[in-house]
Amino acid sequence: MMQEIKKPEEQTPSPLFERYGNFQIPNDAELAGFYQGLNNEELLPFVRLETEYVNIVQGARIQLGQVFREAQQLFSKRGMRSDRGYTQMTFEKWLKAHGHTKSTSYRLIELANTVDKIQAQALENGDDAALMIDNFLSLSQADQLAIAKGQVDQQTISMVLKADPAARNSPAWQDMLKELDEKKAEMAEQAKKLKEQREQINQLTQRNSDLERSRADTTEQLSLEMQEKRHLQIQLDEAQAQEPERVEVPPEDYVELKERKLELESQLQDTNETLNAVKKELHEAQTAAEAHSKYTQEDIDDLQSQLAELTEQNSELTEKLEQQATKVDNKQAAFKTVSSRSTDMLSAIPKTLDVMALAHDTEQLTAEELQQTDLPALANVLEDKAKQIRELLRDSERIVEGEYDEVKS
């Protein structure tokens, strides 16, 4: 791997840099100590040697970058296949075969591209291309890479690349290099913040997308429910528009009640007939007794006793029959009340609870917004009323009357 050439402020500070500001040597303490011990006359040939070495290395780096760039372009045009195994050759595999790393190779490609760009700009603006490239190559690889990636503003780049070679030994040159580093750090910080802002924007965009998707799903579900409600409302309207069908409702205890009533009526009729017969016979006996007939006083007393017993039975049967009739009347009245009130309530629901009139408005609201209205409370109240009705139906064990009609909706 090629050796990294450090710029002066990255090396161990020494008087060498005061004597030769562009004197770049490897970061080696022993070599720096050797050069430090030489006087100016002894040091001068070594300065030429190090400069030539750096120029050769820099030139080699540019040439390698150009070769890597050409190879990258070749492999990007079409995949290279071998005749055996059909293994596809790529640029990265080619680099590995020649012992180069991917990161270093791409840095050299960027270096070659930047040198070409500097030459093109110098030609366009009439500047000294050789001077600009020489100044560029005198920078550290980190600064070269920062310029190649556009991490330094153009004004600072122009000042550094167009500086006079003699100025490299001056404090002004060092100040420009320091300013370049500061600009590079500033732009790197700006790039970092920009990246963070983009990530936040992406997160907000994704969150907004998720919310819109959730809203769309909720709206679609609500729309389906509204369509189902409309369908049910149409069926209800059609059913209400038809003539109500009147059907006989035979109560479970109707036969028992009717048989009991008929039995009491039959017993009362038999008792009345027997009572009348006894009354007639008693009258005849009393009349015959006065005429010295066959009826004795004992017979008359017996008939009077039967008459009293039958009269009592007649009174009891009459009372039972009246109670039975009252019970039937009460049940009939209760049925009529329940039937009438429930029919009135049912017919009033479509008029007073026109829920579908809200369909257009509810479609424009989210589920959270609908929860803030009284619509959920209304649904709960209706569910409670339905529950109460079912409890009444469940508690009622029998239908109490049969000889009347019930309106079926």
CSV table of C-alpha atoms in Angstrom, one decimal:
chain,number,residue,atom,x,y,z
A,1,MET,CA,0.0,0.0,0.0
A,2,MET,CA,1.3,3.5,-0.9
A,3,GLN,CA,2.6,5.7,1.9
A,4,GLU,CA,0.3,8.5,3.1
A,5,ILE,CA,2.1,11.9,2.7
A,6,LYS,CA,1.2,14.2,5.5
A,7,LYS,CA,1.1,18.0,5.2
A,8,PRO,CA,3.4,20.0,7.6
A,9,GLU,CA,0.9,20.6,10.4
A,10,GLU,CA,0.2,16.9,10.5
A,11,GLN,CA,3.9,16.1,11.1
A,12,THR,CA,6.0,16.5,14.2
A,13,PRO,CA,6.8,20.2,14.4
A,14,SER,CA,10.4,21.0,13.8
A,15,PRO,CA,12.6,23.8,12.4
A,16,LEU,CA,12.7,21.9,9.1
A,17,PHE,CA,9.3,23.3,8.2
A,18,GLU,CA,10.5,26.8,9.0
A,19,ARG,CA,13.4,26.3,6.7
A,20,TYR,CA,11.5,24.4,4.0
A,21,GLY,CA,7.7,24.9,4.3
A,22,ASN,CA,7.0,22.4,1.4
A,23,PHE,CA,9.4,19.8,2.7
A,24,GLN,CA,7.3,16.7,3.1
A,25,ILE,CA,8.7,13.6,4.8
A,26,PRO,CA,7.2,10.4,6.2
A,27,ASN,CA,6.1,10.6,9.8
A,28,ASP,CA,9.2,8.9,11.1
A,29,ALA,CA,11.0,10.2,14.2
A,30,GLU,CA,14.4,8.7,13.3
A,31,LEU,CA,14.4,10.2,9.8
A,32,ALA,CA,13.1,13.6,11.1
A,33,GLY,CA,15.9,13.6,13.7
A,34,PHE,CA,18.5,12.8,11.0
A,35,TYR,CA,17.3,15.7,8.9
A,36,GLN,CA,17.1,18.0,11.9
A,37,GLY,CA,20.8,17.5,12.6
A,38,LEU,CA,21.9,18.6,9.1
A,39,ASN,CA,22.8,22.2,8.3
A,40,ASN,CA,21.2,23.9,5.3
A,41,GLU,CA,24.0,22.9,2.8
A,42,GLU,CA,23.8,19.3,3.9
A,43,LEU,CA,20.0,19.2,4.0
A,44,LEU,CA,19.5,20.7,0.5
A,45,PRO,CA,20.2,17.6,-1.6
A,46,PHE,CA,17.9,15.6,0.7
A,47,VAL,CA,15.2,18.1,0.2
A,48,ARG,CA,15.5,17.6,-3.6
A,49,LEU,CA,15.5,13.8,-3.0
A,50,GLU,CA,12.3,13.9,-0.9
A,51,THR,CA,10.6,16.3,-3.4
A,52,GLU,CA,11.4,14.0,-6.3
A,53,TYR,CA,10.1,11.1,-4.3
A,54,VAL,CA,6.9,12.9,-3.5
A,55,ASN,CA,6.4,13.9,-7.2
A,56,ILE,CA,6.9,10.4,-8.4
A,57,VAL,CA,4.5,9.0,-5.8
A,58,GLN,CA,1.9,11.7,-6.6
A,59,GLY,CA,2.3,11.1,-10.3
A,60,ALA,CA,1.9,7.4,-9.8
A,61,ARG,CA,-1.2,7.9,-7.7
A,62,ILE,CA,-2.8,9.9,-10.5
A,63,GLN,CA,-1.8,7.4,-13.2
A,64,LEU,CA,-3.1,4.5,-11.0
A,65,GLY,CA,-6.4,6.4,-10.6
A,66,GLN,CA,-6.7,6.8,-14.3
A,67,VAL,CA,-6.0,3.1,-14.8
A,68,PHE,CA,-8.6,2.2,-12.2
A,69,ARG,CA,-11.1,4.5,-13.8
A,70,GLU,CA,-10.6,2.9,-17.2
A,71,ALA,CA,-11.0,-0.6,-15.7
A,72,GLN,CA,-14.2,0.5,-13.9
A,73,GLN,CA,-15.6,1.8,-17.1
A,74,LEU,CA,-14.7,-1.4,-19.0
A,75,PHE,CA,-16.3,-3.7,-16.4
A,76,SER,CA,-19.4,-1.5,-16.2
A,77,LYS,CA,-20.2,-1.8,-19.9
A,78,ARG,CA,-20.7,-5.6,-19.9
A,79,GLY,CA,-20.1,-8.5,-17.6
A,80,MET,CA,-17.0,-10.5,-18.3
A,81,ARG,CA,-17.5,-14.3,-18.4
A,82,SER,CA,-14.9,-17.0,-18.5
A,83,ASP,CA,-15.2,-20.0,-20.7
A,84,ARG,CA,-15.2,-22.3,-17.7
A,85,GLY,CA,-17.7,-22.1,-14.9
A,86,TYR,CA,-19.4,-19.0,-16.3
A,87,THR,CA,-18.1,-16.9,-13.5
A,88,GLN,CA,-18.8,-13.2,-13.9
A,89,MET,CA,-15.8,-10.9,-13.5
A,90,THR,CA,-16.4,-7.6,-11.8
A,91,PHE,CA,-14.3,-4.4,-11.1
A,92,GLU,CA,-14.0,-5.3,-7.4
A,93,LYS,CA,-12.8,-8.8,-8.3
A,94,TRP,CA,-10.2,-7.3,-10.7
A,95,LEU,CA,-8.9,-5.0,-8.0
A,96,LYS,CA,-8.6,-7.9,-5.5
A,97,ALA,CA,-6.7,-9.9,-8.1
A,98,HIS,CA,-4.2,-7.1,-8.4
A,99,GLY,CA,-3.8,-6.7,-4.6
A,100,HIS,CA,-5.7,-3.4,-4.3
A,101,THR,CA,-8.4,-2.5,-1.8
A,102,LYS,CA,-11.7,-1.1,-3.0
A,103,SER,CA,-11.5,2.0,-0.8
A,104,THR,CA,-8.0,3.0,-1.9
A,105,SER,CA,-8.8,2.5,-5.5
A,106,TYR,CA,-11.9,4.7,-5.4
A,107,ARG,CA,-9.9,7.4,-3.7
A,108,LEU,CA,-7.3,7.3,-6.5
A,109,ILE,CA,-10.2,7.5,-9.1
A,110,GLU,CA,-11.5,10.6,-7.3
A,111,LEU,CA,-7.9,12.0,-7.4
A,112,ALA,CA,-7.6,11.5,-11.1
A,113,ASN,CA,-11.1,12.9,-11.7
A,114,THR,CA,-10.2,16.0,-9.7
A,115,VAL,CA,-7.0,16.6,-11.5
A,116,ASP,CA,-8.8,16.4,-14.8
A,117,LYS,CA,-11.4,18.8,-13.5
A,118,ILE,CA,-8.8,21.3,-12.4
A,119,GLN,CA,-7.1,21.1,-15.8
A,120,ALA,CA,-10.5,21.7,-17.6
A,121,GLN,CA,-11.3,24.6,-15.4
A,122,ALA,CA,-7.9,26.2,-15.8
A,123,LEU,CA,-8.2,25.8,-19.6
A,124,GLU,CA,-11.6,27.4,-19.6
A,125,ASN,CA,-10.6,30.3,-17.3
A,126,GLY,CA,-7.1,30.8,-18.7
A,127,ASP,CA,-5.4,29.9,-15.4
A,128,ASP,CA,-2.1,28.1,-14.9
A,129,ALA,CA,-3.1,24.4,-14.8
A,130,ALA,CA,0.4,23.2,-13.8
A,131,LEU,CA,0.5,25.6,-10.9
A,132,MET,CA,-3.0,24.6,-9.7
A,133,ILE,CA,-2.3,20.9,-10.0
A,134,ASP,CA,1.1,21.3,-8.2
A,135,ASN,CA,-0.6,23.1,-5.4
A,136,PHE,CA,-3.3,20.5,-5.2
A,137,LEU,CA,-0.8,17.6,-5.1
A,138,SER,CA,1.1,19.4,-2.3
A,139,LEU,CA,-1.9,19.0,0.0
A,140,SER,CA,-2.5,16.0,2.2
A,141,GLN,CA,-4.6,13.1,0.9
A,142,ALA,CA,-7.3,14.1,3.3
A,143,ASP,CA,-7.5,17.6,1.9
A,144,GLN,CA,-7.4,16.3,-1.6
A,145,LEU,CA,-10.2,14.0,-0.9
A,146,ALA,CA,-12.3,16.8,0.7
A,147,ILE,CA,-11.8,18.9,-2.4
A,148,ALA,CA,-12.7,16.0,-4.7
A,149,LYS,CA,-15.9,15.4,-2.7
A,150,GLY,CA,-16.9,19.0,-2.8
A,151,GLN,CA,-16.6,19.4,1.0
A,152,VAL,CA,-14.7,22.8,0.6
A,153,ASP,CA,-16.2,26.0,-0.8
A,154,GLN,CA,-15.0,27.1,-4.2
A,155,GLN,CA,-13.5,30.4,-2.9
A,156,THR,CA,-11.1,28.6,-0.5
A,157,ILE,CA,-10.2,26.1,-3.2
A,158,SER,CA,-9.4,28.8,-5.7
A,159,MET,CA,-7.2,30.6,-3.1
A,160,VAL,CA,-5.2,27.5,-2.3
A,161,LEU,CA,-4.8,26.2,-5.9
A,162,LYS,CA,-3.8,29.6,-7.4
A,163,ALA,CA,-1.3,30.5,-4.7
A,164,ASP,CA,2.3,31.4,-5.7
A,165,PRO,CA,4.8,28.5,-5.1
A,166,ALA,CA,7.0,30.9,-3.1
A,167,ALA,CA,4.1,31.5,-0.7
A,168,ARG,CA,4.1,27.9,0.4
A,169,ASN,CA,7.0,28.8,2.8
A,170,SER,CA,5.1,31.7,4.2
A,171,PRO,CA,2.7,31.9,7.2
A,172,ALA,CA,0.0,33.0,4.8
A,173,TRP,CA,0.1,29.6,3.1
A,174,GLN,CA,-0.2,27.8,6.5
A,175,ASP,CA,-3.2,30.1,7.3
A,176,MET,CA,-4.8,29.1,4.0
A,177,LEU,CA,-4.3,25.4,4.8
A,178,LYS,CA,-5.7,26.0,8.3
A,179,GLU,CA,-8.7,27.8,6.8
A,180,LEU,CA,-9.2,24.9,4.3
A,181,ASP,CA,-9.4,22.5,7.3
A,182,GLU,CA,-11.8,24.7,9.1
A,183,LYS,CA,-14.0,25.0,6.0
A,184,LYS,CA,-13.8,21.3,5.5
A,185,ALA,CA,-14.9,20.7,9.1
A,186,GLU,CA,-17.6,23.3,8.8
A,187,MET,CA,-19.0,21.7,5.6
A,188,ALA,CA,-18.7,18.2,7.1
A,189,GLU,CA,-20.8,19.4,10.1
A,190,GLN,CA,-23.3,21.0,7.7
A,191,ALA,CA,-23.5,17.8,5.7
A,192,LYS,CA,-24.0,15.8,8.9
A,193,LYS,CA,-26.8,18.1,10.0
A,194,LEU,CA,-28.3,18.0,6.5
A,195,LYS,CA,-28.2,14.2,6.7
A,196,GLU,CA,-29.9,14.2,10.1
A,197,GLN,CA,-32.6,16.6,8.7
A,198,ARG,CA,-33.2,14.4,5.7
A,199,GLU,CA,-33.6,11.4,8.0
A,200,GLN,CA,-36.1,13.3,10.2
A,201,ILE,CA,-37.9,14.3,7.0
A,202,ASN,CA,-38.0,10.7,5.9
A,203,GLN,CA,-39.3,9.6,9.3
A,204,LEU,CA,-42.0,12.3,9.2
A,205,THR,CA,-42.9,11.4,5.7
A,206,GLN,CA,-43.1,7.7,6.6
A,207,ARG,CA,-45.2,8.5,9.7
A,208,ASN,CA,-47.5,10.7,7.6
A,209,SER,CA,-47.8,7.9,5.0
A,210,ASP,CA,-48.7,5.5,7.8
A,211,LEU,CA,-51.3,7.9,9.2
A,212,GLU,CA,-52.8,8.4,5.7
A,213,ARG,CA,-52.8,4.6,5.2
A,214,SER,CA,-54.6,4.1,8.6
A,215,ARG,CA,-57.0,6.9,7.7
A,216,ALA,CA,-57.7,5.3,4.4
A,217,ASP,CA,-58.3,1.9,6.0
A,218,THR,CA,-60.6,3.5,8.6
A,219,THR,CA,-62.5,5.4,5.9
A,220,GLU,CA,-62.9,2.3,3.8
A,221,GLN,CA,-64.2,0.3,6.8
A,222,LEU,CA,-66.6,3.1,7.7
A,223,SER,CA,-67.7,3.3,4.1
A,224,LEU,CA,-68.4,-0.5,4.0
A,225,GLU,CA,-70.4,-0.2,7.2
A,226,MET,CA,-72.4,2.7,5.8
A,227,GLN,CA,-73.2,0.7,2.7
A,228,GLU,CA,-74.4,-2.1,4.8
A,229,LYS,CA,-76.5,0.3,6.9
A,230,ARG,CA,-78.0,1.7,3.7
A,231,HIS,CA,-78.8,-1.8,2.5
A,232,LEU,CA,-80.6,-2.6,5.7
A,233,GLN,CA,-82.4,0.8,5.7
A,234,ILE,CA,-83.7,0.1,2.2
A,235,GLN,CA,-85.0,-3.3,3.4
A,236,LEU,CA,-86.6,-1.7,6.4
A,237,ASP,CA,-88.3,1.0,4.3
A,238,GLU,CA,-89.6,-1.6,1.9
A,239,ALA,CA,-91.0,-3.7,4.7
A,240,GLN,CA,-92.6,-0.6,6.3
A,241,ALA,CA,-94.2,0.4,3.0
A,242,GLN,CA,-96.0,-3.0,2.8
A,243,GLU,CA,-99.4,-3.6,4.4
A,244,PRO,CA,-98.9,-5.0,7.8
A,245,GLU,CA,-99.7,-8.7,8.0
A,246,ARG,CA,-102.1,-9.6,10.7
A,247,VAL,CA,-101.7,-13.1,12.1
A,248,GLU,CA,-103.3,-15.1,14.9
A,249,VAL,CA,-101.1,-15.4,18.0
A,250,PRO,CA,-102.1,-18.5,19.9
A,251,PRO,CA,-100.8,-18.2,23.5
A,252,GLU,CA,-99.3,-21.2,25.1
A,253,ASP,CA,-101.9,-21.2,27.9
A,254,TYR,CA,-104.9,-20.3,25.7
A,255,VAL,CA,-106.4,-23.9,25.5
A,256,GLU,CA,-106.0,-24.3,29.3
A,257,LEU,CA,-107.7,-21.0,30.0
A,258,LYS,CA,-110.5,-21.6,27.5
A,259,GLU,CA,-111.2,-25.2,28.8
A,260,ARG,CA,-111.2,-23.9,32.4
A,261,LYS,CA,-113.7,-21.1,31.5
A,262,LEU,CA,-115.9,-23.5,29.6
A,263,GLU,CA,-115.8,-26.0,32.5
A,264,LEU,CA,-116.9,-23.2,35.0
A,265,GLU,CA,-119.6,-22.1,32.7
A,266,SER,CA,-120.9,-25.7,32.3
A,267,GLN,CA,-120.8,-26.3,36.1
A,268,LEU,CA,-122.6,-23.0,36.7
A,269,GLN,CA,-125.3,-24.0,34.1
A,270,ASP,CA,-125.8,-27.4,35.7
A,271,THR,CA,-126.0,-25.8,39.2
A,272,ASN,CA,-128.5,-23.3,38.0
A,273,GLU,CA,-130.7,-26.1,36.4
A,274,THR,CA,-130.5,-28.2,39.6
A,275,LEU,CA,-131.2,-25.1,41.7
A,276,ASN,CA,-134.3,-24.3,39.6
A,277,ALA,CA,-135.5,-27.9,39.8
A,278,VAL,CA,-135.0,-28.0,43.6
A,279,LYS,CA,-136.8,-24.7,43.9
A,280,LYS,CA,-139.7,-26.0,41.9
A,281,GLU,CA,-139.9,-29.2,43.8
A,282,LEU,CA,-139.7,-27.3,47.1
A,283,HIS,CA,-142.5,-25.1,46.1
A,284,GLU,CA,-144.6,-28.1,45.1
A,285,ALA,CA,-143.8,-29.8,48.4
A,286,GLN,CA,-144.8,-26.8,50.4
A,287,THR,CA,-148.0,-26.5,48.5
A,288,ALA,CA,-148.8,-30.2,48.8
A,289,ALA,CA,-148.1,-30.2,52.5
A,290,GLU,CA,-150.8,-27.7,53.0
A,291,ALA,CA,-153.1,-30.0,51.1
A,292,HIS,CA,-152.1,-33.0,53.1
A,293,SER,CA,-150.1,-34.5,50.2
A,294,LYS,CA,-147.3,-37.1,50.1
A,295,TYR,CA,-144.5,-34.6,51.1
A,296,THR,CA,-143.6,-34.7,54.7
A,297,GLN,CA,-141.9,-31.9,56.7
A,298,GLU,CA,-138.7,-33.9,56.6
A,299,ASP,CA,-138.8,-33.9,52.8
A,300,ILE,CA,-139.3,-30.2,52.8
A,301,ASP,CA,-136.4,-29.6,55.1
A,302,ASP,CA,-134.2,-31.8,52.9
A,303,LEU,CA,-135.1,-29.8,49.8
A,304,GLN,CA,-134.5,-26.5,51.6
A,305,SER,CA,-131.0,-27.9,52.7
A,306,GLN,CA,-130.3,-28.8,49.0
A,307,LEU,CA,-131.5,-25.4,47.9
A,308,ALA,CA,-129.1,-23.7,50.3
A,309,GLU,CA,-126.2,-25.8,49.3
A,310,LEU,CA,-126.9,-25.3,45.6
A,311,THR,CA,-127.3,-21.6,46.1
A,312,GLU,CA,-123.9,-21.5,47.8
A,313,GLN,CA,-122.3,-23.5,44.9
A,314,ASN,CA,-123.9,-21.2,42.4
A,315,SER,CA,-122.4,-18.2,44.2
A,316,GLU,CA,-118.9,-19.7,44.3
A,317,LEU,CA,-119.0,-20.7,40.6
A,318,THR,CA,-120.2,-17.3,39.7
A,319,GLU,CA,-117.4,-15.7,41.6
A,320,LYS,CA,-114.8,-18.0,40.0
A,321,LEU,CA,-116.2,-17.3,36.6
A,322,GLU,CA,-116.0,-13.6,37.2
A,323,GLN,CA,-112.4,-13.9,38.4
A,324,GLN,CA,-111.5,-15.9,35.3
A,325,ALA,CA,-113.2,-13.4,33.1
A,326,THR,CA,-111.3,-10.6,34.9
A,327,LYS,CA,-108.0,-12.4,34.4
A,328,VAL,CA,-108.7,-12.8,30.7
A,329,ASP,CA,-109.7,-9.2,30.4
A,330,ASN,CA,-106.6,-8.0,32.2
A,331,LYS,CA,-104.4,-10.1,29.9
A,332,GLN,CA,-106.2,-8.8,26.8
A,333,ALA,CA,-105.7,-5.2,28.0
A,334,ALA,CA,-102.0,-5.9,28.8
A,335,PHE,CA,-101.5,-7.4,25.3
A,336,LYS,CA,-103.2,-4.5,23.6
A,337,THR,CA,-101.1,-2.0,25.6
A,338,VAL,CA,-97.8,-3.8,24.8
A,339,SER,CA,-98.8,-4.3,21.2
A,340,SER,CA,-99.9,-0.7,20.6
A,341,ARG,CA,-97.0,0.9,22.4
A,342,SER,CA,-94.4,-1.3,20.7
A,343,THR,CA,-96.0,-0.7,17.3
A,344,ASP,CA,-95.9,3.1,18.0
A,345,MET,CA,-92.3,2.9,19.1
A,346,LEU,CA,-91.2,0.9,16.1
A,347,SER,CA,-93.0,3.2,13.6
A,348,ALA,CA,-91.4,6.2,15.3
A,349,ILE,CA,-87.8,5.0,15.0
A,350,PRO,CA,-87.3,5.7,11.2
A,351,LYS,CA,-88.7,9.2,11.7
A,352,THR,CA,-86.9,10.2,14.9
A,353,LEU,CA,-83.7,8.2,14.4
A,354,ASP,CA,-82.8,8.9,10.7
A,355,VAL,CA,-79.2,7.7,11.2
A,356,MET,CA,-78.5,7.3,7.5
A,357,ALA,CA,-79.0,11.1,7.1
A,358,LEU,CA,-75.6,11.4,8.8
A,359,ALA,CA,-73.9,9.1,6.3
A,360,HIS,CA,-72.5,11.8,4.1
A,361,ASP,CA,-71.0,13.7,7.1
A,362,THR,CA,-69.6,10.7,8.9
A,363,GLU,CA,-67.7,9.6,5.8
A,364,GLN,CA,-65.7,12.9,6.1
A,365,LEU,CA,-64.7,12.3,9.7
A,366,THR,CA,-62.1,10.0,11.2
A,367,ALA,CA,-62.9,7.4,13.9
A,368,GLU,CA,-61.3,9.6,16.5
A,369,GLU,CA,-63.4,12.6,15.5
A,370,LEU,CA,-66.6,10.5,15.6
A,371,GLN,CA,-65.7,9.4,19.1
A,372,GLN,CA,-65.9,13.0,20.2
A,373,THR,CA,-69.6,13.3,19.1
A,374,ASP,CA,-72.7,11.7,20.9
A,375,LEU,CA,-73.0,9.1,18.1
A,376,PRO,CA,-71.3,6.4,20.2
A,377,ALA,CA,-73.4,7.3,23.2
A,378,LEU,CA,-76.5,7.0,21.0
A,379,ALA,CA,-75.4,3.6,19.9
A,380,ASN,CA,-74.9,2.5,23.5
A,381,VAL,CA,-78.3,3.8,24.5
A,382,LEU,CA,-80.0,1.9,21.7
A,383,GLU,CA,-78.1,-1.3,22.6
A,384,ASP,CA,-79.2,-0.9,26.3
A,385,LYS,CA,-82.9,-0.5,25.1
A,386,ALA,CA,-82.6,-3.6,23.0
A,387,LYS,CA,-81.1,-5.4,25.9
A,388,GLN,CA,-84.0,-4.4,28.1
A,389,ILE,CA,-86.5,-5.5,25.5
A,390,ARG,CA,-84.8,-8.9,25.3
A,391,GLU,CA,-84.9,-9.2,29.1
A,392,LEU,CA,-88.7,-8.5,29.0
A,393,LEU,CA,-89.2,-11.2,26.4
A,394,ARG,CA,-87.0,-13.7,28.3
A,395,ASP,CA,-88.8,-13.0,31.6
A,396,SER,CA,-92.2,-13.6,30.0
A,397,GLU,CA,-93.0,-17.3,30.0
A,398,ARG,CA,-96.4,-17.3,28.1
A,399,ILE,CA,-98.4,-15.2,25.7
A,400,VAL,CA,-101.6,-14.5,27.7
A,401,GLU,CA,-104.3,-14.4,25.1
A,402,GLY,CA,-105.2,-16.0,21.8
A,403,GLU,CA,-108.5,-14.6,20.5
A,404,TYR,CA,-107.1,-11.4,19.1
A,405,ASP,CA,-104.6,-10.3,16.4
A,406,GLU,CA,-101.1,-9.0,16.6
A,407,VAL,CA,-99.6,-6.7,14.0
A,408,LYS,CA,-96.4,-8.1,12.6
A,409,SER,CA,-94.0,-5.5,11.2
